[in-house]
């Protein structure tokens, strides 16, 4: 096994472990500690589950197959490519919907709490993310393009070789509706949220304590929206570049595809970090977990014991 392959396996294993731990922890806290059925909480749970499944289905086979010559276009490989692609588009759709929801909360809070809190509305929005994501993943099975071994021969993915006559139109549609359109929605959500928040900040009627708390909440929404937009473009722009180069029939180096694929795996941990672990309210629940309290107390006792031993040693020297 080459040094490059060893580094790749270490990276993928690290992402897999972090994804399983972080997404499982986030889902557990949201389900059993927060115990709320707000639309934003349900989206976080759903997104965590999608990222968890994407990492398990996509990373474990790639880690197991250490020799790239072993990979062939088998039914298992195609199913893995279908699942990874479906969960990836589902995750992207979650992000764009999440951005819209936050924008509505900031810009039209009364409309949101009056009209957007019904249970059927929450279920419909979440299901639509999965339907949209796996609809695109299903198209290659019904004749619109096909799944093929990737250019670097390390996974099954889309037909970047354009060996199918309809692959160019499919890749163009993917670029528009699964990359550019979600990115546009996220940017517009960030723009309108920022504009609304800063317009309200100059209003003289928001000086009492209650409104200051609302300001803090809006700033938190703005921070999460900004980070989500930044991470989205950092992670998915490389694949958009590969798609454009492929459509222009410019040869894409295999190592470039590998880097894009490895980079995209970070999406399985970035979303949960942004939506959960940087949130102070979530951090309070996290610190109250028994395991975290046990580790914290153990670490504190060790430091206390070490400091006590050091002090005793200094006293003996004196």
mmCIF file of C-alpha atoms in Angstrom:
data_model
loop_
_atom_site.group_PDB
_atom_site.id
_atom_site.type_symbol
_atom_site.label_atom_id
_atom_site.label_comp_id
_atom_site.label_asym_id
_atom_site.label_seq_id
_atom_site.Cartn_x
_atom_site.Cartn_y
_atom_site.Cartn_z
ATOM 1 C CA UNK A 1 0.000 0.000 0.000
ATOM 2 C CA UNK A 2 1.417 3.384 -1.038
ATOM 3 C CA UNK A 3 2.024 6.294 1.333
ATOM 4 C CA UNK A 4 -0.712 8.243 -0.473
ATOM 5 C CA UNK A 5 -3.208 5.448 0.138
ATOM 6 C CA UNK A 6 -2.255 5.217 3.814
ATOM 7 C CA UNK A 7 -2.810 8.963 4.291
ATOM 8 C CA UNK A 8 -6.118 8.717 2.442
ATOM 9 C CA UNK A 9 -7.303 5.859 4.671
ATOM 10 C CA UNK A 10 -6.284 7.745 7.808
ATOM 11 C CA UNK A 11 -8.220 10.797 6.628
ATOM 12 C CA UNK A 12 -11.312 8.774 5.689
ATOM 13 C CA UNK A 13 -11.216 6.830 8.961
ATOM 14 C CA UNK A 14 -10.953 10.054 10.945
ATOM 15 C CA UNK A 15 -13.897 11.589 9.085
ATOM 16 C CA UNK A 16 -15.928 8.405 9.568
ATOM 17 C CA UNK A 17 -15.294 8.282 13.327
ATOM 18 C CA UNK A 18 -15.998 11.990 13.773
ATOM 19 C CA UNK A 19 -19.161 11.754 11.683
ATOM 20 C CA UNK A 20 -20.521 8.793 13.639
ATOM 21 C CA UNK A 21 -19.687 10.333 17.016
ATOM 22 C CA UNK A 22 -20.837 13.895 16.278
ATOM 23 C CA UNK A 23 -24.013 13.058 14.352
ATOM 24 C CA UNK A 24 -25.055 10.338 16.816
ATOM 25 C CA UNK A 25 -24.446 12.695 19.748
ATOM 26 C CA UNK A 26 -26.384 15.508 18.095
ATOM 27 C CA UNK A 27 -29.339 13.236 17.293
ATOM 28 C CA UNK A 28 -29.357 11.805 20.835
ATOM 29 C CA UNK A 29 -29.316 15.244 22.465
ATOM 30 C CA UNK A 30 -32.031 16.591 20.181
ATOM 31 C CA UNK A 31 -34.279 13.562 20.688
ATOM 32 C CA UNK A 32 -33.794 12.800 24.391
ATOM 33 C CA UNK A 33 -32.470 16.005 25.971
ATOM 34 C CA UNK A 34 -33.940 18.936 24.092
ATOM 35 C CA UNK A 35 -37.205 17.057 23.460
ATOM 36 C CA UNK A 36 -38.691 19.699 21.173
ATOM 37 C CA UNK A 37 -40.430 19.263 17.854
ATOM 38 C CA UNK A 38 -39.573 22.663 16.413
ATOM 39 C CA UNK A 39 -39.005 22.648 12.666
ATOM 40 C CA UNK A 40 -35.349 23.672 13.078
ATOM 41 C CA UNK A 41 -34.724 20.851 15.571
ATOM 42 C CA UNK A 42 -36.319 18.287 13.271
ATOM 43 C CA UNK A 43 -34.167 19.518 10.399
ATOM 44 C CA UNK A 44 -31.026 19.146 12.516
ATOM 45 C CA UNK A 45 -31.994 15.571 13.440
ATOM 46 C CA UNK A 46 -32.838 14.683 9.851
ATOM 47 C CA UNK A 47 -29.639 16.259 8.514
ATOM 48 C CA UNK A 48 -27.561 14.426 11.144
ATOM 49 C CA UNK A 49 -29.136 11.101 10.168
ATOM 50 C CA UNK A 50 -28.551 11.770 6.457
ATOM 51 C CA UNK A 51 -24.901 12.673 7.095
ATOM 52 C CA UNK A 52 -24.445 9.635 9.329
ATOM 53 C CA UNK A 53 -25.807 7.252 6.692
ATOM 54 C CA UNK A 54 -23.829 8.956 3.935
ATOM 55 C CA UNK A 55 -20.567 8.544 5.831
ATOM 56 C CA UNK A 56 -21.239 4.892 6.720
ATOM 57 C CA UNK A 57 -22.340 3.858 3.225
ATOM 58 C CA UNK A 58 -19.712 5.910 1.418
ATOM 59 C CA UNK A 59 -16.621 5.683 3.590
ATOM 60 C CA UNK A 60 -16.553 2.115 4.923
ATOM 61 C CA UNK A 61 -16.362 0.416 1.467
ATOM 62 C CA UNK A 62 -13.708 2.908 0.351
ATOM 63 C CA UNK A 63 -11.607 2.246 3.454
ATOM 64 C CA UNK A 64 -11.924 -1.542 3.140
ATOM 65 C CA UNK A 65 -10.843 -1.579 -0.511
ATOM 66 C CA UNK A 66 -7.255 -0.442 -0.026
ATOM 67 C CA UNK A 67 -6.077 -1.539 -3.487
ATOM 68 C CA UNK A 68 -7.671 0.512 -6.276
ATOM 69 C CA UNK A 69 -7.328 -2.434 -8.687
ATOM 70 C CA UNK A 70 -9.863 -4.394 -6.633
ATOM 71 C CA UNK A 71 -12.660 -1.972 -7.467
ATOM 72 C CA UNK A 72 -14.949 -3.069 -10.261
ATOM 73 C CA UNK A 73 -18.349 -1.982 -11.456
ATOM 74 C CA UNK A 74 -20.365 -4.412 -9.359
ATOM 75 C CA UNK A 75 -23.999 -4.109 -8.194
ATOM 76 C CA UNK A 76 -22.740 -3.345 -4.674
ATOM 77 C CA UNK A 77 -20.536 -0.566 -6.022
ATOM 78 C CA UNK A 78 -23.428 0.922 -7.993
ATOM 79 C CA UNK A 79 -25.771 0.765 -4.990
ATOM 80 C CA UNK A 80 -23.114 2.484 -2.887
ATOM 81 C CA UNK A 81 -22.751 5.241 -5.483
ATOM 82 C CA UNK A 82 -26.532 5.638 -5.621
ATOM 83 C CA UNK A 83 -26.805 5.926 -1.822
ATOM 84 C CA UNK A 84 -23.915 8.371 -1.456
ATOM 85 C CA UNK A 85 -25.186 10.581 -4.270
ATOM 86 C CA UNK A 86 -28.745 10.474 -2.925
ATOM 87 C CA UNK A 87 -27.720 11.374 0.633
ATOM 88 C CA UNK A 88 -25.353 14.095 -0.628
ATOM 89 C CA UNK A 89 -28.097 15.843 -2.619
ATOM 90 C CA UNK A 90 -30.491 15.321 0.303
ATOM 91 C CA UNK A 91 -27.989 17.000 2.608
ATOM 92 C CA UNK A 92 -27.571 19.917 0.206
ATOM 93 C CA UNK A 93 -31.356 20.272 -0.020
ATOM 94 C CA UNK A 94 -31.571 20.303 3.771
ATOM 95 C CA UNK A 95 -29.047 23.142 3.832
ATOM 96 C CA UNK A 96 -30.962 25.267 1.325
ATOM 97 C CA UNK A 97 -34.310 24.646 3.065
ATOM 98 C CA UNK A 98 -32.691 25.350 6.428
ATOM 99 C CA UNK A 99 -31.439 28.677 5.089
ATOM 100 C CA UNK A 100 -34.949 29.557 3.895
ATOM 101 C CA UNK A 101 -36.452 28.620 7.257
ATOM 102 C CA UNK A 102 -33.987 30.776 9.174
ATOM 103 C CA UNK A 103 -34.660 33.667 6.812
ATOM 104 C CA UNK A 104 -38.411 33.358 7.361
ATOM 105 C CA UNK A 105 -37.885 33.215 11.145
ATOM 106 C CA UNK A 106 -35.822 36.403 11.060
ATOM 107 C CA UNK A 107 -37.819 38.306 8.460
ATOM 108 C CA UNK A 108 -41.378 37.075 9.163
ATOM 109 C CA UNK A 109 -41.403 35.645 12.724
ATOM 110 C CA UNK A 110 -45.171 35.977 13.205
ATOM 111 C CA UNK A 111 -45.896 34.211 9.908
ATOM 112 C CA UNK A 112 -43.512 31.401 10.866
ATOM 113 C CA UNK A 113 -45.034 30.752 14.290
ATOM 114 C CA UNK A 114 -48.600 31.000 12.960
ATOM 115 C CA UNK A 115 -48.313 29.042 9.729
ATOM 116 C CA UNK A 116 -45.113 26.978 9.690
ATOM 117 C CA UNK A 117 -45.344 25.062 12.953
ATOM 118 C CA UNK A 118 -48.002 22.498 11.971
ATOM 119 C CA UNK A 119 -46.784 18.899 12.188
ATOM 120 C CA UNK A 120 -47.804 17.980 8.633
ATOM 121 C CA UNK A 121 -45.881 21.008 7.345
ATOM 122 C CA UNK A 122 -42.708 19.851 9.137
ATOM 123 C CA UNK A 123 -43.042 16.295 7.844
ATOM 124 C CA UNK A 124 -43.720 17.486 4.294
ATOM 125 C CA UNK A 125 -40.632 19.712 4.239
ATOM 126 C CA UNK A 126 -38.304 16.990 5.536
ATOM 127 C CA UNK A 127 -39.731 14.316 3.222
ATOM 128 C CA UNK A 128 -39.390 16.656 0.252
ATOM 129 C CA UNK A 129 -35.634 16.880 0.935
ATOM 130 C CA UNK A 130 -35.266 13.088 0.704
ATOM 131 C CA UNK A 131 -37.585 12.817 -2.299
ATOM 132 C CA UNK A 132 -35.667 15.528 -4.142
ATOM 133 C CA UNK A 133 -32.280 14.017 -3.298
ATOM 134 C CA UNK A 134 -33.069 10.427 -4.211
ATOM 135 C CA UNK A 135 -35.042 11.423 -7.310
ATOM 136 C CA UNK A 136 -31.812 12.732 -8.808
ATOM 137 C CA UNK A 137 -30.013 9.600 -7.655
ATOM 138 C CA UNK A 138 -32.662 7.424 -9.366
ATOM 139 C CA UNK A 139 -32.476 9.081 -12.809
ATOM 140 C CA UNK A 140 -29.328 7.154 -13.904
ATOM 141 C CA UNK A 141 -31.205 3.887 -13.271
ATOM 142 C CA UNK A 142 -33.991 4.849 -15.687
ATOM 143 C CA UNK A 143 -31.759 5.804 -18.599
ATOM 144 C CA UNK A 144 -30.710 9.382 -17.879
ATOM 145 C CA UNK A 145 -26.933 8.822 -17.606
ATOM 146 C CA UNK A 146 -25.520 5.940 -15.514
ATOM 147 C CA UNK A 147 -23.301 5.103 -12.561
ATOM 148 C CA UNK A 148 -19.696 4.356 -13.431
ATOM 149 C CA UNK A 149 -16.360 3.748 -11.721
ATOM 150 C CA UNK A 150 -14.919 7.171 -10.882
ATOM 151 C CA UNK A 151 -11.957 8.615 -12.772
ATOM 152 C CA UNK A 152 -9.578 7.694 -9.966
ATOM 153 C CA UNK A 153 -11.058 4.156 -9.746
ATOM 154 C CA UNK A 154 -11.721 4.424 -6.015
ATOM 155 C CA UNK A 155 -15.540 4.524 -5.922
ATOM 156 C CA UNK A 156 -18.642 4.336 -8.100
ATOM 157 C CA UNK A 157 -19.909 7.763 -8.989
ATOM 158 C CA UNK A 158 -21.466 9.691 -11.853
ATOM 159 C CA UNK A 159 -20.434 9.147 -15.451
ATOM 160 C CA UNK A 160 -17.611 11.673 -15.574
ATOM 161 C CA UNK A 161 -16.239 9.944 -18.685
ATOM 162 C CA UNK A 162 -19.429 10.836 -20.601
ATOM 163 C CA UNK A 163 -19.659 7.293 -21.934
ATOM 164 C CA UNK A 164 -23.468 7.525 -21.953
ATOM 165 C CA UNK A 165 -25.089 9.727 -24.584
ATOM 166 C CA UNK A 166 -27.321 11.472 -22.019
ATOM 167 C CA UNK A 167 -24.618 12.020 -19.403
ATOM 168 C CA UNK A 168 -23.782 15.612 -20.508
ATOM 169 C CA UNK A 169 -27.394 16.768 -20.053
ATOM 170 C CA UNK A 170 -27.613 14.981 -16.700
ATOM 171 C CA UNK A 171 -24.391 16.545 -15.397
ATOM 172 C CA UNK A 172 -25.578 19.965 -16.561
ATOM 173 C CA UNK A 173 -28.874 19.475 -14.733
ATOM 174 C CA UNK A 174 -26.998 18.337 -11.603
ATOM 175 C CA UNK A 175 -24.782 21.416 -11.779
ATOM 176 C CA UNK A 176 -27.774 23.750 -12.047
ATOM 177 C CA UNK A 177 -30.326 22.154 -9.718
ATOM 178 C CA UNK A 178 -28.094 20.444 -7.150
ATOM 179 C CA UNK A 179 -25.256 22.937 -6.885
ATOM 180 C CA UNK A 180 -25.936 26.403 -8.285
ATOM 181 C CA UNK A 181 -29.603 26.643 -7.256
ATOM 182 C CA UNK A 182 -29.044 25.555 -3.605
ATOM 183 C CA UNK A 183 -26.052 27.887 -3.403
ATOM 184 C CA UNK A 184 -28.169 30.754 -4.738
ATOM 185 C CA UNK A 185 -30.887 30.037 -2.165
ATOM 186 C CA UNK A 186 -28.310 29.992 0.645
ATOM 187 C CA UNK A 187 -26.757 33.288 -0.517
ATOM 188 C CA UNK A 188 -30.150 34.998 -0.873
ATOM 189 C CA UNK A 189 -31.171 33.727 2.568
ATOM 190 C CA UNK A 190 -27.988 35.154 4.063
ATOM 191 C CA UNK A 191 -28.498 38.462 2.234
ATOM 192 C CA UNK A 192 -32.118 39.002 3.321
ATOM 193 C CA UNK A 193 -31.395 37.877 6.895
ATOM 194 C CA UNK A 194 -28.463 40.268 7.176
ATOM 195 C CA UNK A 195 -30.431 43.121 5.652
ATOM 196 C CA UNK A 196 -33.376 42.572 8.016
ATOM 197 C CA UNK A 197 -31.223 42.287 11.142
ATOM 198 C CA UNK A 198 -29.178 45.404 10.461
ATOM 199 C CA UNK A 199 -32.290 47.382 9.547
ATOM 200 C CA UNK A 200 -33.854 46.449 12.880
ATOM 201 C CA UNK A 201 -30.710 47.336 14.797
ATOM 202 C CA UNK A 202 -31.068 51.000 13.851
ATOM 203 C CA UNK A 203 -34.674 51.059 15.024
ATOM 204 C CA UNK A 204 -35.144 52.966 18.293
ATOM 205 C CA UNK A 205 -37.969 50.738 19.460
ATOM 206 C CA UNK A 206 -35.719 47.743 20.205
ATOM 207 C CA UNK A 207 -33.980 48.993 23.328
ATOM 208 C CA UNK A 208 -35.807 47.111 26.073
ATOM 209 C CA UNK A 209 -34.461 43.868 27.557
ATOM 210 C CA UNK A 210 -36.814 41.596 25.649
ATOM 211 C CA UNK A 211 -35.800 43.031 22.307
ATOM 212 C CA UNK A 212 -32.120 42.783 23.213
ATOM 213 C CA UNK A 213 -32.663 39.042 23.709
ATOM 214 C CA UNK A 214 -34.302 38.934 20.280
ATOM 215 C CA UNK A 215 -31.255 40.729 18.856
ATOM 216 C CA UNK A 216 -28.969 38.062 20.344
ATOM 217 C CA UNK A 217 -31.090 35.304 18.798
ATOM 218 C CA UNK A 218 -31.006 37.014 15.409
ATOM 219 C CA UNK A 219 -27.220 37.401 15.582
ATOM 220 C CA UNK A 220 -26.942 33.658 16.294
ATOM 221 C CA UNK A 221 -29.088 32.919 13.230
ATOM 222 C CA UNK A 222 -26.923 35.255 11.168
ATOM 223 C CA UNK A 223 -23.716 33.583 12.355
ATOM 224 C CA UNK A 224 -25.022 30.112 11.501
ATOM 225 C CA UNK A 225 -26.271 31.307 8.086
ATOM 226 C CA UNK A 226 -22.893 32.852 7.276
ATOM 227 C CA UNK A 227 -20.932 29.766 8.327
ATOM 228 C CA UNK A 228 -23.308 27.462 6.440
ATOM 229 C CA UNK A 229 -22.887 29.518 3.256
ATOM 230 C CA UNK A 230 -19.100 29.612 3.593
ATOM 231 C CA UNK A 231 -18.798 25.864 4.247
ATOM 232 C CA UNK A 232 -21.178 25.042 1.390
ATOM 233 C CA UNK A 233 -19.084 26.856 -1.213
ATOM 234 C CA UNK A 234 -15.778 25.636 0.222
ATOM 235 C CA UNK A 235 -16.866 21.984 0.098
ATOM 236 C CA UNK A 236 -18.938 21.799 -3.080
ATOM 237 C CA UNK A 237 -17.277 24.327 -5.412
ATOM 238 C CA UNK A 238 -14.453 21.870 -6.340
ATOM 239 C CA UNK A 239 -17.007 19.362 -7.617
ATOM 240 C CA UNK A 240 -18.744 22.145 -9.560
ATOM 241 C CA UNK A 241 -15.414 22.936 -11.231
ATOM 242 C CA UNK A 242 -14.936 19.257 -12.145
ATOM 243 C CA UNK A 243 -18.457 19.179 -13.590
ATOM 244 C CA UNK A 244 -17.818 22.289 -15.704
ATOM 245 C CA UNK A 245 -14.497 20.936 -16.978
ATOM 246 C CA UNK A 246 -16.162 17.632 -17.852
ATOM 247 C CA UNK A 247 -18.946 19.378 -19.787
ATOM 248 C CA UNK A 248 -16.314 21.396 -21.662
ATOM 249 C CA UNK A 249 -14.619 18.068 -22.472
ATOM 250 C CA UNK A 250 -11.429 19.091 -20.712
ATOM 251 C CA UNK A 251 -9.530 16.152 -19.244
ATOM 252 C CA UNK A 252 -9.826 16.147 -15.462
ATOM 253 C CA UNK A 253 -6.802 14.682 -13.614
ATOM 254 C CA UNK A 254 -7.632 11.653 -11.483
ATOM 255 C CA UNK A 255 -5.940 13.192 -8.442
ATOM 256 C CA UNK A 256 -8.195 16.239 -8.741
ATOM 257 C CA UNK A 257 -11.257 13.999 -8.563
ATOM 258 C CA UNK A 258 -9.788 12.245 -5.524
ATOM 259 C CA UNK A 259 -9.216 15.547 -3.732
ATOM 260 C CA UNK A 260 -12.765 16.705 -4.534
ATOM 261 C CA UNK A 261 -14.216 13.437 -3.248
ATOM 262 C CA UNK A 262 -12.164 13.547 -0.051
ATOM 263 C CA UNK A 263 -13.051 17.201 0.480
ATOM 264 C CA UNK A 264 -16.778 16.545 0.029
ATOM 265 C CA UNK A 265 -16.672 13.993 2.865
ATOM 266 C CA UNK A 266 -16.118 16.889 5.272
ATOM 267 C CA UNK A 267 -19.760 17.845 4.713
ATOM 268 C CA UNK A 268 -20.775 14.917 6.938
ATOM 269 C CA UNK A 269 -19.220 16.639 9.969
ATOM 270 C CA UNK A 270 -19.312 20.345 9.065
ATOM 271 C CA UNK A 271 -23.105 20.658 9.175
ATOM 272 C CA UNK A 272 -23.463 19.195 12.645
ATOM 273 C CA UNK A 273 -20.619 21.350 13.962
ATOM 274 C CA UNK A 274 -22.246 24.522 12.619
ATOM 275 C CA UNK A 275 -25.837 23.740 13.563
ATOM 276 C CA UNK A 276 -25.174 22.123 16.945
ATOM 277 C CA UNK A 277 -21.779 22.206 18.569
ATOM 278 C CA UNK A 278 -21.170 25.968 18.261
ATOM 279 C CA UNK A 279 -24.607 26.659 19.758
ATOM 280 C CA UNK A 280 -24.431 27.619 23.450
ATOM 281 C CA UNK A 281 -27.819 26.068 24.204
ATOM 282 C CA UNK A 282 -26.663 22.777 22.667
ATOM 283 C CA UNK A 283 -23.347 22.964 24.535
ATOM 284 C CA UNK A 284 -25.190 23.084 27.865
ATOM 285 C CA UNK A 285 -26.975 19.818 27.070
ATOM 286 C CA UNK A 286 -23.701 18.330 25.805
ATOM 287 C CA UNK A 287 -21.876 19.140 29.050
ATOM 288 C CA UNK A 288 -24.706 17.537 31.037
ATOM 289 C CA UNK A 289 -24.213 14.137 29.407
ATOM 290 C CA UNK A 290 -23.023 11.525 31.885
ATOM 291 C CA UNK A 291 -20.039 10.519 29.785
ATOM 292 C CA UNK A 292 -18.898 14.124 29.385
ATOM 293 C CA UNK A 293 -19.338 14.802 33.105
ATOM 294 C CA UNK A 294 -17.395 11.623 33.936
ATOM 295 C CA UNK A 295 -14.534 12.556 31.611
ATOM 296 C CA UNK A 296 -14.537 16.121 32.903
ATOM 297 C CA UNK A 297 -14.474 15.036 36.545
ATOM 298 C CA UNK A 298 -11.744 12.469 35.849
ATOM 299 C CA UNK A 299 -9.629 15.053 34.088
ATOM 300 C CA UNK A 300 -10.189 17.537 36.919
ATOM 301 C CA UNK A 301 -9.175 14.966 39.537
ATOM 302 C CA UNK A 302 -6.011 14.131 37.602
ATOM 303 C CA UNK A 303 -5.041 17.807 37.377
ATOM 304 C CA UNK A 304 -5.819 18.262 41.062
ATOM 305 C CA UNK A 305 -3.702 15.224 41.979
ATOM 306 C CA UNK A 306 -0.845 16.419 39.772
ATOM 307 C CA UNK A 307 -0.928 19.903 41.284
ATOM 308 C CA UNK A 308 -1.023 18.425 44.793
ATOM 309 C CA UNK A 309 2.027 16.258 44.055
ATOM 310 C CA UNK A 310 3.896 19.241 42.613
ATOM 311 C CA UNK A 311 3.096 21.376 45.663
ATOM 312 C CA UNK A 312 4.253 18.634 48.029
ATOM 313 C CA UNK A 313 7.498 18.298 46.102
ATOM 314 C CA UNK A 314 8.091 22.048 46.268
ATOM 315 C CA UNK A 315 7.402 22.041 50.020
ATOM 316 C CA UNK A 316 9.915 19.244 50.526
ATOM 317 C CA UNK A 317 12.546 21.212 48.674
ATOM 318 C CA UNK A 318 11.881 24.209 50.849
#
